[in-house]
mmCIF file of C-alpha atoms in Angstrom:
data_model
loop_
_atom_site.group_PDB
_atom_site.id
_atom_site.type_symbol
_atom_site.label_atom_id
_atom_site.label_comp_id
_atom_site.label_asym_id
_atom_site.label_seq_id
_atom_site.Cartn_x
_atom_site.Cartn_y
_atom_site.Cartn_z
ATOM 1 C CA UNK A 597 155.296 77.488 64.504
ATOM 2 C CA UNK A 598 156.396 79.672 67.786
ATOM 3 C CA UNK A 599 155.636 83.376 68.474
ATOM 4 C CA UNK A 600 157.164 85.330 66.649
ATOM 5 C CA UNK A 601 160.015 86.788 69.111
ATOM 6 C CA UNK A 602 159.855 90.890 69.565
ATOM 7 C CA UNK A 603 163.410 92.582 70.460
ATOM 8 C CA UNK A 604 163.994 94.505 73.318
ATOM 9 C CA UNK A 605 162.774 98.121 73.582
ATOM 10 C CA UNK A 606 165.150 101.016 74.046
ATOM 11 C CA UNK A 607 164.920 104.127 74.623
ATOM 12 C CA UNK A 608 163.947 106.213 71.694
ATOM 13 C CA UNK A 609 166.330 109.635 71.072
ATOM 14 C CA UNK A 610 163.892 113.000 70.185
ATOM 15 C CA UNK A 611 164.718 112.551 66.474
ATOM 16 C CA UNK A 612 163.565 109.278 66.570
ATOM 17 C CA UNK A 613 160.478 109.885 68.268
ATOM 18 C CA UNK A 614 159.727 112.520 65.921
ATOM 19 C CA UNK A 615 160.225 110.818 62.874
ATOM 20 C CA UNK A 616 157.631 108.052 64.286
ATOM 21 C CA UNK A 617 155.462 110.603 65.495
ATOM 22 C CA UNK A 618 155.460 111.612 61.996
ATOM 23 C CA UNK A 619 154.497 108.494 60.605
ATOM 24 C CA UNK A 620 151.894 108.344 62.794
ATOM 25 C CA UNK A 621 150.457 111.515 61.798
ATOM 26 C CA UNK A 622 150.167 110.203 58.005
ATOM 27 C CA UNK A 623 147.753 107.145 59.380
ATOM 28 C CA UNK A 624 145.976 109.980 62.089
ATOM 29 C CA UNK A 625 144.009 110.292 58.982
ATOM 30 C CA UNK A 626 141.320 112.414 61.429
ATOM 31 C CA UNK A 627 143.526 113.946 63.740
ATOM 32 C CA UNK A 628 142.052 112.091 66.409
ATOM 33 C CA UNK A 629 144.874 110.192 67.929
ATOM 34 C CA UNK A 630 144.124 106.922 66.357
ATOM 35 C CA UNK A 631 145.813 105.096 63.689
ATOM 36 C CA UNK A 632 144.247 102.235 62.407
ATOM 37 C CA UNK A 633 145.959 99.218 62.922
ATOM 38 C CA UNK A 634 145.162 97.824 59.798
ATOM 39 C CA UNK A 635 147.882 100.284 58.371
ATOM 40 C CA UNK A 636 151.027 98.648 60.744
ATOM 41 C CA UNK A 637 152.476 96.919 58.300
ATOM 42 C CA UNK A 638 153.208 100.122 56.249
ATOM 43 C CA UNK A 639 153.839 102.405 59.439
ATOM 44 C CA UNK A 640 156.651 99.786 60.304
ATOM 45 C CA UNK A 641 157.638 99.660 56.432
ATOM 46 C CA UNK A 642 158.152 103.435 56.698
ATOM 47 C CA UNK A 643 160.633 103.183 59.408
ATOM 48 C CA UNK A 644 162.596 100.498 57.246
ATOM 49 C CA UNK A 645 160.897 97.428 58.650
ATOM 50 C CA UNK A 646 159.541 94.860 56.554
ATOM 51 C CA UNK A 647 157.419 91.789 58.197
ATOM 52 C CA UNK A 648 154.877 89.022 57.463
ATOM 53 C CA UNK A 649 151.467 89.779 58.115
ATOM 54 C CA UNK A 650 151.533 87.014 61.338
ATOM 55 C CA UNK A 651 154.835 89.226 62.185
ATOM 56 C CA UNK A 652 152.739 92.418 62.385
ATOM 57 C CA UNK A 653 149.933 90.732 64.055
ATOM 58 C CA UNK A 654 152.357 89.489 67.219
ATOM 59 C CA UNK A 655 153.853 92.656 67.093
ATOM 60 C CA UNK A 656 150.498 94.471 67.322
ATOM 61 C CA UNK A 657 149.456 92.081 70.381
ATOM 62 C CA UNK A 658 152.390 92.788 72.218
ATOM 63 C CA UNK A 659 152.097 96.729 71.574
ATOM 64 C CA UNK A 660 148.150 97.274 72.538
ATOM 65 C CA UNK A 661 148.651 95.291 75.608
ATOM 66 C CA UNK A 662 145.811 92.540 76.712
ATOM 67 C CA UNK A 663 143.339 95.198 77.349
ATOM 68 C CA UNK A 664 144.209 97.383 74.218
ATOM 69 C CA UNK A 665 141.553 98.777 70.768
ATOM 70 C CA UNK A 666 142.040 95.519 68.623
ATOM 71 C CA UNK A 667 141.626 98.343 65.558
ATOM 72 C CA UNK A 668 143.366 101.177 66.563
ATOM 73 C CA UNK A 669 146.428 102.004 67.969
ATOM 74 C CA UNK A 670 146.841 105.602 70.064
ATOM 75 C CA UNK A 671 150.387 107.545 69.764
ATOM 76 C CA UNK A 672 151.638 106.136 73.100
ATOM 77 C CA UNK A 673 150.958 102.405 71.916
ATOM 78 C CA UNK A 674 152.495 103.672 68.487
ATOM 79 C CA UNK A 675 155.979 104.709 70.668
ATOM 80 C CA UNK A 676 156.161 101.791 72.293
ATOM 81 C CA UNK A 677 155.947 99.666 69.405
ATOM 82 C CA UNK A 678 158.556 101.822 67.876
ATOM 83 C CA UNK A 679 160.834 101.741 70.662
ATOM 84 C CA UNK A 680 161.066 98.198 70.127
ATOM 85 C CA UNK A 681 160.785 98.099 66.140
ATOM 86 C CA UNK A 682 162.581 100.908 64.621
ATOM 87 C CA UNK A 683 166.340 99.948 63.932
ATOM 88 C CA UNK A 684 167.516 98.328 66.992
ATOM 89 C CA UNK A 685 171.064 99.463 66.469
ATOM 90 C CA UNK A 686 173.542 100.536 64.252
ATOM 91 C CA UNK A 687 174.621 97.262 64.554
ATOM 92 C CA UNK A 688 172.282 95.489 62.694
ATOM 93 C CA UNK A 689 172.379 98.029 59.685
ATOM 94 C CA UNK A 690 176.537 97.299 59.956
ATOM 95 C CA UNK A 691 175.606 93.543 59.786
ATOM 96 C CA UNK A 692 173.846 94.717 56.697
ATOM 97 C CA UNK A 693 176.472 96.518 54.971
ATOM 98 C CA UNK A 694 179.394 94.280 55.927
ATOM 99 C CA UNK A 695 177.638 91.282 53.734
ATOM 100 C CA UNK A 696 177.087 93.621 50.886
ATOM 101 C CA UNK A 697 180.828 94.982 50.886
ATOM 102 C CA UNK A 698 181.936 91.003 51.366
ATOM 103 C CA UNK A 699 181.065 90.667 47.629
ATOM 104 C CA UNK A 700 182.485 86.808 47.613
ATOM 105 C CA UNK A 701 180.946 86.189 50.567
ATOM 106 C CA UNK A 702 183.599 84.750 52.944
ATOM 107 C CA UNK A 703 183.118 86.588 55.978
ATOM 108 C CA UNK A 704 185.983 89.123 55.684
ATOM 109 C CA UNK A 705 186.651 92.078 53.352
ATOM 110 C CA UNK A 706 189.739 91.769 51.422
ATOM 111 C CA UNK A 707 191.917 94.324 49.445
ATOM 112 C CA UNK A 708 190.008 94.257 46.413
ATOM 113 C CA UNK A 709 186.794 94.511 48.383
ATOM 114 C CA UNK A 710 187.874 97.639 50.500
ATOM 115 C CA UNK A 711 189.317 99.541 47.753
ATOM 116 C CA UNK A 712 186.044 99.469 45.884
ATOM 117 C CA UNK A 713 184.097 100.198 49.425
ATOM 118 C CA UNK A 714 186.779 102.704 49.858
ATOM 119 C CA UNK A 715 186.447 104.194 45.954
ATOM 120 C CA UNK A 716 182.358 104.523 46.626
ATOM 121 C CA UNK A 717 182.268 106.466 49.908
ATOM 122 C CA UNK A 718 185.148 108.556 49.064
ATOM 123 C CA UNK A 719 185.164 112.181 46.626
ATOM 124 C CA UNK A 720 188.182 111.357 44.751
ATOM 125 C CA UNK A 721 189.568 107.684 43.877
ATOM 126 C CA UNK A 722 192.146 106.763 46.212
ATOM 127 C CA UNK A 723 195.163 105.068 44.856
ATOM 128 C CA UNK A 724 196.406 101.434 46.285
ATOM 129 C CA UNK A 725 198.781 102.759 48.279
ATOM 130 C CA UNK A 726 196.410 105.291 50.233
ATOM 131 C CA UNK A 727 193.582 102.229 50.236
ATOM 132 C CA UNK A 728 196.387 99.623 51.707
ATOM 133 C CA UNK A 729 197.189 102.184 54.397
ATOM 134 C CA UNK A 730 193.482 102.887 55.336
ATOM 135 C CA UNK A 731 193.241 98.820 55.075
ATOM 136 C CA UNK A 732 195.657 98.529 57.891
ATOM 137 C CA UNK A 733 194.717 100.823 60.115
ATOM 138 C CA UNK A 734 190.950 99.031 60.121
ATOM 139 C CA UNK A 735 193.030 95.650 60.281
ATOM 140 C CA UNK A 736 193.640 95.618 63.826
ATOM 141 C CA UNK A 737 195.015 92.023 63.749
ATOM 142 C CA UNK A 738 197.026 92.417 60.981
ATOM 143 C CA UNK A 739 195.689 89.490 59.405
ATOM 144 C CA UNK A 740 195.066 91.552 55.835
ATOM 145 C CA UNK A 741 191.568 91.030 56.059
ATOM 146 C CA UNK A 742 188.680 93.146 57.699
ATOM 147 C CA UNK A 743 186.473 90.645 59.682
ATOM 148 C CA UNK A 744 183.101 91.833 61.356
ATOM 149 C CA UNK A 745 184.555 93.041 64.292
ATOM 150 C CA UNK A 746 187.228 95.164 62.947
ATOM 151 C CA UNK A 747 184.213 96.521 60.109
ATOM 152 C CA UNK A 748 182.003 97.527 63.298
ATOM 153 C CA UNK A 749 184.885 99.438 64.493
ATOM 154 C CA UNK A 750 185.935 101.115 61.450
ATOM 155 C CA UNK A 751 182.039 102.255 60.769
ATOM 156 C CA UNK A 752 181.551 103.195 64.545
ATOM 157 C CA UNK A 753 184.892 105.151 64.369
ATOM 158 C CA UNK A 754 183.658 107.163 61.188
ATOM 159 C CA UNK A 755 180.489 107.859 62.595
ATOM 160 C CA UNK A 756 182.628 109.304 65.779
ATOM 161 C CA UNK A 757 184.620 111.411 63.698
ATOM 162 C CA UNK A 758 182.082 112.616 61.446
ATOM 163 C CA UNK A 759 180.231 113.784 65.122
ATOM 164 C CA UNK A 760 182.967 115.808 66.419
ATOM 165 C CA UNK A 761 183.590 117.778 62.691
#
C-alpha cells in the first residue's frame, strides 16, 4: 500500500485558527505548548476528521517535519497540520450533502427529492408550486433535475445571501 496522500494546505481564516487553537488547548494538558501526539487522532476527530491510525501516522510525519518531537506536537506544527486537515472546502461538505439529499442515488435531485430538502431547511412547508419555482431557478439547464453542479451553486448562492442579510 502507498502513502497515504495529504491535501493541500490553505490558508486558515482567524475563526478557524481559533477553533484549532482551541482544540489544542484541550490536549495542552500542562499549558506548556505541547500536545501529545498520541492524542491526533481525536484532535483531528474534533475538527470533523475521521482517519485510520496509519492515516494519522502519515499525517503526523508530514506535520513535525524530518527533524520534528516524534511525541509531541507544538501549536505551530498543530496549525500547519490543520491548515491542511480541517475541511478543505465547502466543497467537500456539498459533496456530502448532495449524496444524502439524492435519496435514490442517481446523481441528480429530482422534484420529490428537493421538495423534501426544501420542506427541512425551510420554517413553513412550501407548497409544490413555490418548491417547482425554487426547483427551476437552481435548474440552470432546465433539464428538471439538480445535478452537482447546479447543487454547488444553489448552496454557494445561499451561503452568499445569508452573508449580505
Amino acid at each position: 500500500m502507498g502513502d497515504v496522500a495529504a491535501p493541500k494546505a490553505r490558508a486558515l481564516g482567524p475563526e478557524e485558527k481559533d477553533e484549532c487553537m482551541k482544540i489544542f488547548d484541550i490536549f495542552d494538558r500542562n499549558a506548556e505548548n505541547i500536545a501529545p501526539v498520541s492524542d491526533t487522532m481525536d484532535m483531528l476527530t474534533k475538527l470533523g476528521q475521521t482517519y485510520t491510525k496509519r492515516e494519522t501516522e502519515a499525517i503526523m510525519k508530514e506535520a513535525r517535519g524530518p527533524k520534528g518531537d516524534k511525541k509531541n506536537l507544538g501549536p505551530e506544527e498543530w496549525l500547519t497540520l490543520c491548515s491542511k486537515w480541517v475541511r478543505q472546502d465547502d466543497e467537500e461538505e456539498i459533496l456530502r450533502a448532495f449524496k444524502v439529499f439524492d435519496a435514490n442515488g442517481d446523481g441528480v435531485i429530482d422534484f420529490d427529492e428537493f421538495k423534501f430538502i426544501m420542506q427541512k431547511v425551510g420554517e413553513e412547508p412550501l407548497t409544490d408550486a413555490e418548491v417547482e419555482e425554487a426547483m427551476k431557478e437552481a435548474d440552470e439547464d432546465g433539464n428538471g433535475v439538480i445535478d452537482i453542479p447546479e447543487f454547488m451553486d444553489l448552496i454557494r448562492k445561499s451561503k452568499n445571501a445569508l452573508k449580505e442579510i
